[in-house]
Short mmCIF file of C-alpha atoms in Angstrom, two decimals:
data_model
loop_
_atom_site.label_atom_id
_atom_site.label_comp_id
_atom_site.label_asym_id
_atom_site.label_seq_id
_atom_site.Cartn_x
_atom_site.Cartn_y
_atom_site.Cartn_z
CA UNK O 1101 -27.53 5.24 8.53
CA UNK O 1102 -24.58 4.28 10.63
CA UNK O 1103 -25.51 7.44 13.31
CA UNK O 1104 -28.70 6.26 13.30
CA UNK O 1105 -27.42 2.80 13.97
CA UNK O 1106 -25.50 4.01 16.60
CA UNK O 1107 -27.97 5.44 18.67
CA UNK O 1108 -29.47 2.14 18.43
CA UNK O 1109 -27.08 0.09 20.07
CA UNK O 1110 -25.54 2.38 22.64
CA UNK O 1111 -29.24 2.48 23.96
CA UNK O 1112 -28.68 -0.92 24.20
CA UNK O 1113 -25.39 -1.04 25.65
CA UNK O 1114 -27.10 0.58 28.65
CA UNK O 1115 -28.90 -2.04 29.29
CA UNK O 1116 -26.08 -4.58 29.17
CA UNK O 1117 -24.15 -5.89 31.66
CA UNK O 1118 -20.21 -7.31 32.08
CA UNK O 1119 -19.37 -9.68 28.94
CA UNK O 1120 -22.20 -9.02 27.24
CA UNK O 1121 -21.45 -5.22 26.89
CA UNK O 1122 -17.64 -5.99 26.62
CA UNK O 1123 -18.50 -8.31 23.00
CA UNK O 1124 -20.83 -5.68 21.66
CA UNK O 1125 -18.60 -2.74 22.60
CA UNK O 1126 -15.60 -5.37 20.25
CA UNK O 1127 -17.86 -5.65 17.75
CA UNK O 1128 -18.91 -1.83 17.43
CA UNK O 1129 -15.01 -0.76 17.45
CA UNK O 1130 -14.49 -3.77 14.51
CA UNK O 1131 -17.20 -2.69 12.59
CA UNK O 1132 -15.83 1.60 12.91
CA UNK O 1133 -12.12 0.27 12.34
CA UNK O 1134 -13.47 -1.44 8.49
CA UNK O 1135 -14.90 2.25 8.09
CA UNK O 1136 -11.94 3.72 8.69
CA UNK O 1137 -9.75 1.52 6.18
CA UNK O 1138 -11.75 2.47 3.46
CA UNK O 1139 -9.07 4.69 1.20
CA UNK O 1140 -10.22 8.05 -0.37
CA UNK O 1141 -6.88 9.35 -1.92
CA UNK O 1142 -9.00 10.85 -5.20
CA UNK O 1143 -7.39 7.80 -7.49
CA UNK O 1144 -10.24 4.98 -7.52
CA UNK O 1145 -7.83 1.64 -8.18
CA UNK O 1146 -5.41 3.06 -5.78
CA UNK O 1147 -8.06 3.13 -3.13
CA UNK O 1148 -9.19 -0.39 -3.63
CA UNK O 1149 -5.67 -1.61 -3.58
CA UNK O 1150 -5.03 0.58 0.13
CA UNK O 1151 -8.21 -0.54 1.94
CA UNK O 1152 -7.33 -4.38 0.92
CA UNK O 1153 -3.82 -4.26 2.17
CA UNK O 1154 -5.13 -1.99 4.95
CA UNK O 1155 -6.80 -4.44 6.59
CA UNK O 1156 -4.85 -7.51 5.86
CA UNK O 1157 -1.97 -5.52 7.48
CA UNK O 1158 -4.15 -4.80 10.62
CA UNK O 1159 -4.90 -8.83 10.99
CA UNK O 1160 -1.27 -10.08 9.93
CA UNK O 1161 -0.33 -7.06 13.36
CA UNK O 1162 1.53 -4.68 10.32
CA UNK O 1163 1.43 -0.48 11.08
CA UNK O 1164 0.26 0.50 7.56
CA UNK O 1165 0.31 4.18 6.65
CA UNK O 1166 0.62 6.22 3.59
CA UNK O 1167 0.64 9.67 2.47
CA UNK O 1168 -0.99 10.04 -1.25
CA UNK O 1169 -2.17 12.33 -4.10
CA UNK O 1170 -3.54 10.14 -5.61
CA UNK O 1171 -5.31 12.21 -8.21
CA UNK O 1172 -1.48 12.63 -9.32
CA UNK O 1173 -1.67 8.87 -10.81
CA UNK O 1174 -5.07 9.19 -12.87
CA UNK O 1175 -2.68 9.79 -15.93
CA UNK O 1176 -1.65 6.31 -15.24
CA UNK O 1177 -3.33 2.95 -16.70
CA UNK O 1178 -5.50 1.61 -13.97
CA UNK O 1179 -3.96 -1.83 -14.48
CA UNK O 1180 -0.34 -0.21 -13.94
CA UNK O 1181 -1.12 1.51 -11.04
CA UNK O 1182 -3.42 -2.24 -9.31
CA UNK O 1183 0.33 -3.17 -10.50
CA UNK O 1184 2.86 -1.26 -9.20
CA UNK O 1185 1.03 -0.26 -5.96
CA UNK O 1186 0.04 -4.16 -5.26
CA UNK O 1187 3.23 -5.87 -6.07
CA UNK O 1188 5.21 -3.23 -3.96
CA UNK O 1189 2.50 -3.41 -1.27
CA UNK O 1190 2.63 -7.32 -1.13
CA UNK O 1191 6.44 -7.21 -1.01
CA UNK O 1192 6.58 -5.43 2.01
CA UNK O 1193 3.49 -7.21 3.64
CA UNK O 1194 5.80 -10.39 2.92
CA UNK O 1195 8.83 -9.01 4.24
CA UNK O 1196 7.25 -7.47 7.54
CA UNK O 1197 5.15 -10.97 7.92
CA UNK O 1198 8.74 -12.34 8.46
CA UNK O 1199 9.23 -10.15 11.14
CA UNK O 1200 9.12 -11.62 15.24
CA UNK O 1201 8.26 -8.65 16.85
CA UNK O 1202 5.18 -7.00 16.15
CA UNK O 1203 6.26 -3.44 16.77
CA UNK O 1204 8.98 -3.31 14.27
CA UNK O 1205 6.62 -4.66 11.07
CA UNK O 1206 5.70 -1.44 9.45
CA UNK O 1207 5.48 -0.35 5.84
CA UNK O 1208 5.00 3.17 4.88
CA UNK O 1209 3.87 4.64 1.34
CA UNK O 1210 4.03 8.34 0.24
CA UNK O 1211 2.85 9.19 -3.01
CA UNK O 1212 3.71 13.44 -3.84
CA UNK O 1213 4.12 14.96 -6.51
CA UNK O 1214 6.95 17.88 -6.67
CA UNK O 1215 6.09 20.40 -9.83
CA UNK O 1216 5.83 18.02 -12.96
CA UNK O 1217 7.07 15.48 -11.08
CA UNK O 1218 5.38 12.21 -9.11
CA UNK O 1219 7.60 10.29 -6.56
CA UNK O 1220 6.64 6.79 -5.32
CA UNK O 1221 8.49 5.96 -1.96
CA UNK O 1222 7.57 2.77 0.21
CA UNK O 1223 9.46 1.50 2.89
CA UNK O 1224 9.26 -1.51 5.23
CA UNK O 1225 11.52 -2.59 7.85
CA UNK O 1226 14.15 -5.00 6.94
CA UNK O 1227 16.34 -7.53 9.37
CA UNK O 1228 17.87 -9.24 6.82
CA UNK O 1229 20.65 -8.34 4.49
CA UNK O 1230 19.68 -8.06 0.92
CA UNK O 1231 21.48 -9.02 -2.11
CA UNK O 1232 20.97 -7.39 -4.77
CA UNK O 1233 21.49 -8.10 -8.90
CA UNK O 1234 21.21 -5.14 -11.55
CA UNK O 1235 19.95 -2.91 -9.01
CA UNK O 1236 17.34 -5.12 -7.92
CA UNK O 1237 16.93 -7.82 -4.98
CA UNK O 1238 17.00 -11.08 -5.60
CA UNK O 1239 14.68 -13.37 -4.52
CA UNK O 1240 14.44 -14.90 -0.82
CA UNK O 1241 12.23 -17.38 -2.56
CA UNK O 1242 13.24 -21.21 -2.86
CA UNK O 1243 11.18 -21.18 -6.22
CA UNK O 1244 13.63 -18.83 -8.30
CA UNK O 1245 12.11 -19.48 -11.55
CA UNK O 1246 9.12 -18.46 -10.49
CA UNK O 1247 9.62 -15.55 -7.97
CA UNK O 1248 11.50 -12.27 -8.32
CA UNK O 1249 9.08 -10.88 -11.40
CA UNK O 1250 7.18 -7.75 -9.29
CA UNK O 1251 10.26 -5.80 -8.58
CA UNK O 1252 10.71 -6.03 -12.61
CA UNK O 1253 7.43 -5.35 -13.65
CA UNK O 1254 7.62 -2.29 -11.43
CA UNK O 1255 10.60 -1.44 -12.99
CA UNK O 1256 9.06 -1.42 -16.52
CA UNK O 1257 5.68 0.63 -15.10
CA UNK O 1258 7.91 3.25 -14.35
CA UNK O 1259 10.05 3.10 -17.33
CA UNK O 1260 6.71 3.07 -19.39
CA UNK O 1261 5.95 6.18 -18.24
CA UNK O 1262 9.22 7.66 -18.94
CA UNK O 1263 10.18 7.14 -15.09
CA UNK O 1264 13.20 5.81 -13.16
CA UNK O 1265 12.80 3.34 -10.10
CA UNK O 1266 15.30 2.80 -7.62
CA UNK O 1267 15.70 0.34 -4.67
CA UNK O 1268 18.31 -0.09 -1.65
CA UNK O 1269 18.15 -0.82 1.87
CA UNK O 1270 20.00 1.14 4.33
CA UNK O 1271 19.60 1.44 7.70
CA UNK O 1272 17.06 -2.22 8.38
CA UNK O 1273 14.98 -0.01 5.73
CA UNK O 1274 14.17 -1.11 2.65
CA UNK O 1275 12.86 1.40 0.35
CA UNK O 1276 11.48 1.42 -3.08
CA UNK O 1277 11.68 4.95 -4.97
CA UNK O 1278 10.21 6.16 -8.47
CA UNK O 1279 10.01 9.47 -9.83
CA UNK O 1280 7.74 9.79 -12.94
CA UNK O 1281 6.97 12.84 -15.64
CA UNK O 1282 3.46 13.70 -14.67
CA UNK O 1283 1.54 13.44 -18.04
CA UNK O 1284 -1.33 15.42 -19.50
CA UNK O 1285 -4.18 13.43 -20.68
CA UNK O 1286 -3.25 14.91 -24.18
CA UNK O 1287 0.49 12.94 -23.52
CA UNK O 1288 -1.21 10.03 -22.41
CA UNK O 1289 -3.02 9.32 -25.65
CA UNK O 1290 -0.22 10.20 -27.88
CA UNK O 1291 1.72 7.39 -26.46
CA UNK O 1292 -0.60 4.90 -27.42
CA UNK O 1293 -0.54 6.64 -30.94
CA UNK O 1294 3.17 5.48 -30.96
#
């Protein structure tokens, strides 16, 4: 539908002239660059969670990228993984928002599995020093008492699945690691047994 679409309008284009050509020419790239964000990493809640940030990073000027198996996580709960991935996600999208100049606000995910083994790695630029309490940052937040719970509920979706998460910031990096047993389906629902 979209070829045929296509054919369309740059029939039309021809007959265009200046501005006129210049707006639909915008419009055409807009409409291919939504296309494009769509996510197909082979894990369904993962690819929602991708496209949405996706795009909000392209409007808020943020290089998104990622690297992902994602038919690693289907072992996962899909409300852990529209967890994990989106509080991490919107941390960074927050941090990087921070950010003056546009080409250092990046955030980049990778999501590989190494034999039995998943690791979880996102990264975002980071100006300013973090503190951190019990391994984790505290929050930048004026609101205390009601800030600083995604880093911990990442924490516990990792632990959950028998996983470890770490966090540090070296380099004007901040990164956010996890490496989790990859369980069967058969493991999955014995868990839930206990």
């Amino acid at each position: 539908i979209k070829c045929h679409d296509l054919k369309h309008q740059i029939l039309a284009l021809r007959s265009m002239a200046g501005g006129e050509m210049q707006q639909s020419l915008d419009d055409m790239e807009r409409v291919a660059s939504i296309y494009d964000s769509v996510a197909k990493t082979g894990c369904k809640p993962l690819d929602v969670i991708l496209s949405n940030k996706y795009l909000l990073c392209e409007q808020l000027g943020i290089r998104f990228t990622y690297m992902v198996e994602g038919e690693k996580l289907l072992f996962m709960n899909a409300t852990d993984i529209y967890s994990l991935f989106g509080n991490a996600i919107d941390n960074a999208i927050q941090a990087e928002s921070a950010i003056q100049e546009e080409d250092k606000r990046l955030i980049n995910l990778t999501v590989v599995s190494r034999g039995e083994l998943l690791r979880i790695h996102i990264e975002n630029y980071c100006e300013v020093p973090v503190k951190f309490k019990n391994g984790l940052p505290v929050t930048t937040q004026a609101d205390t008492n009601n800030h600083g719970f995604g880093m911990i509920s990442m924490k516990r979706t990792a632990e959950r699945y028998n996983g470890v998460m770490t966090v540090e910031c070296v380099n004007k990096m901040f990164c956010v690691d996890m490496i989790i047993p990859i369980q069967a389906a058969g493991d999955k629902r014995d868990d839930k047994k206990k």
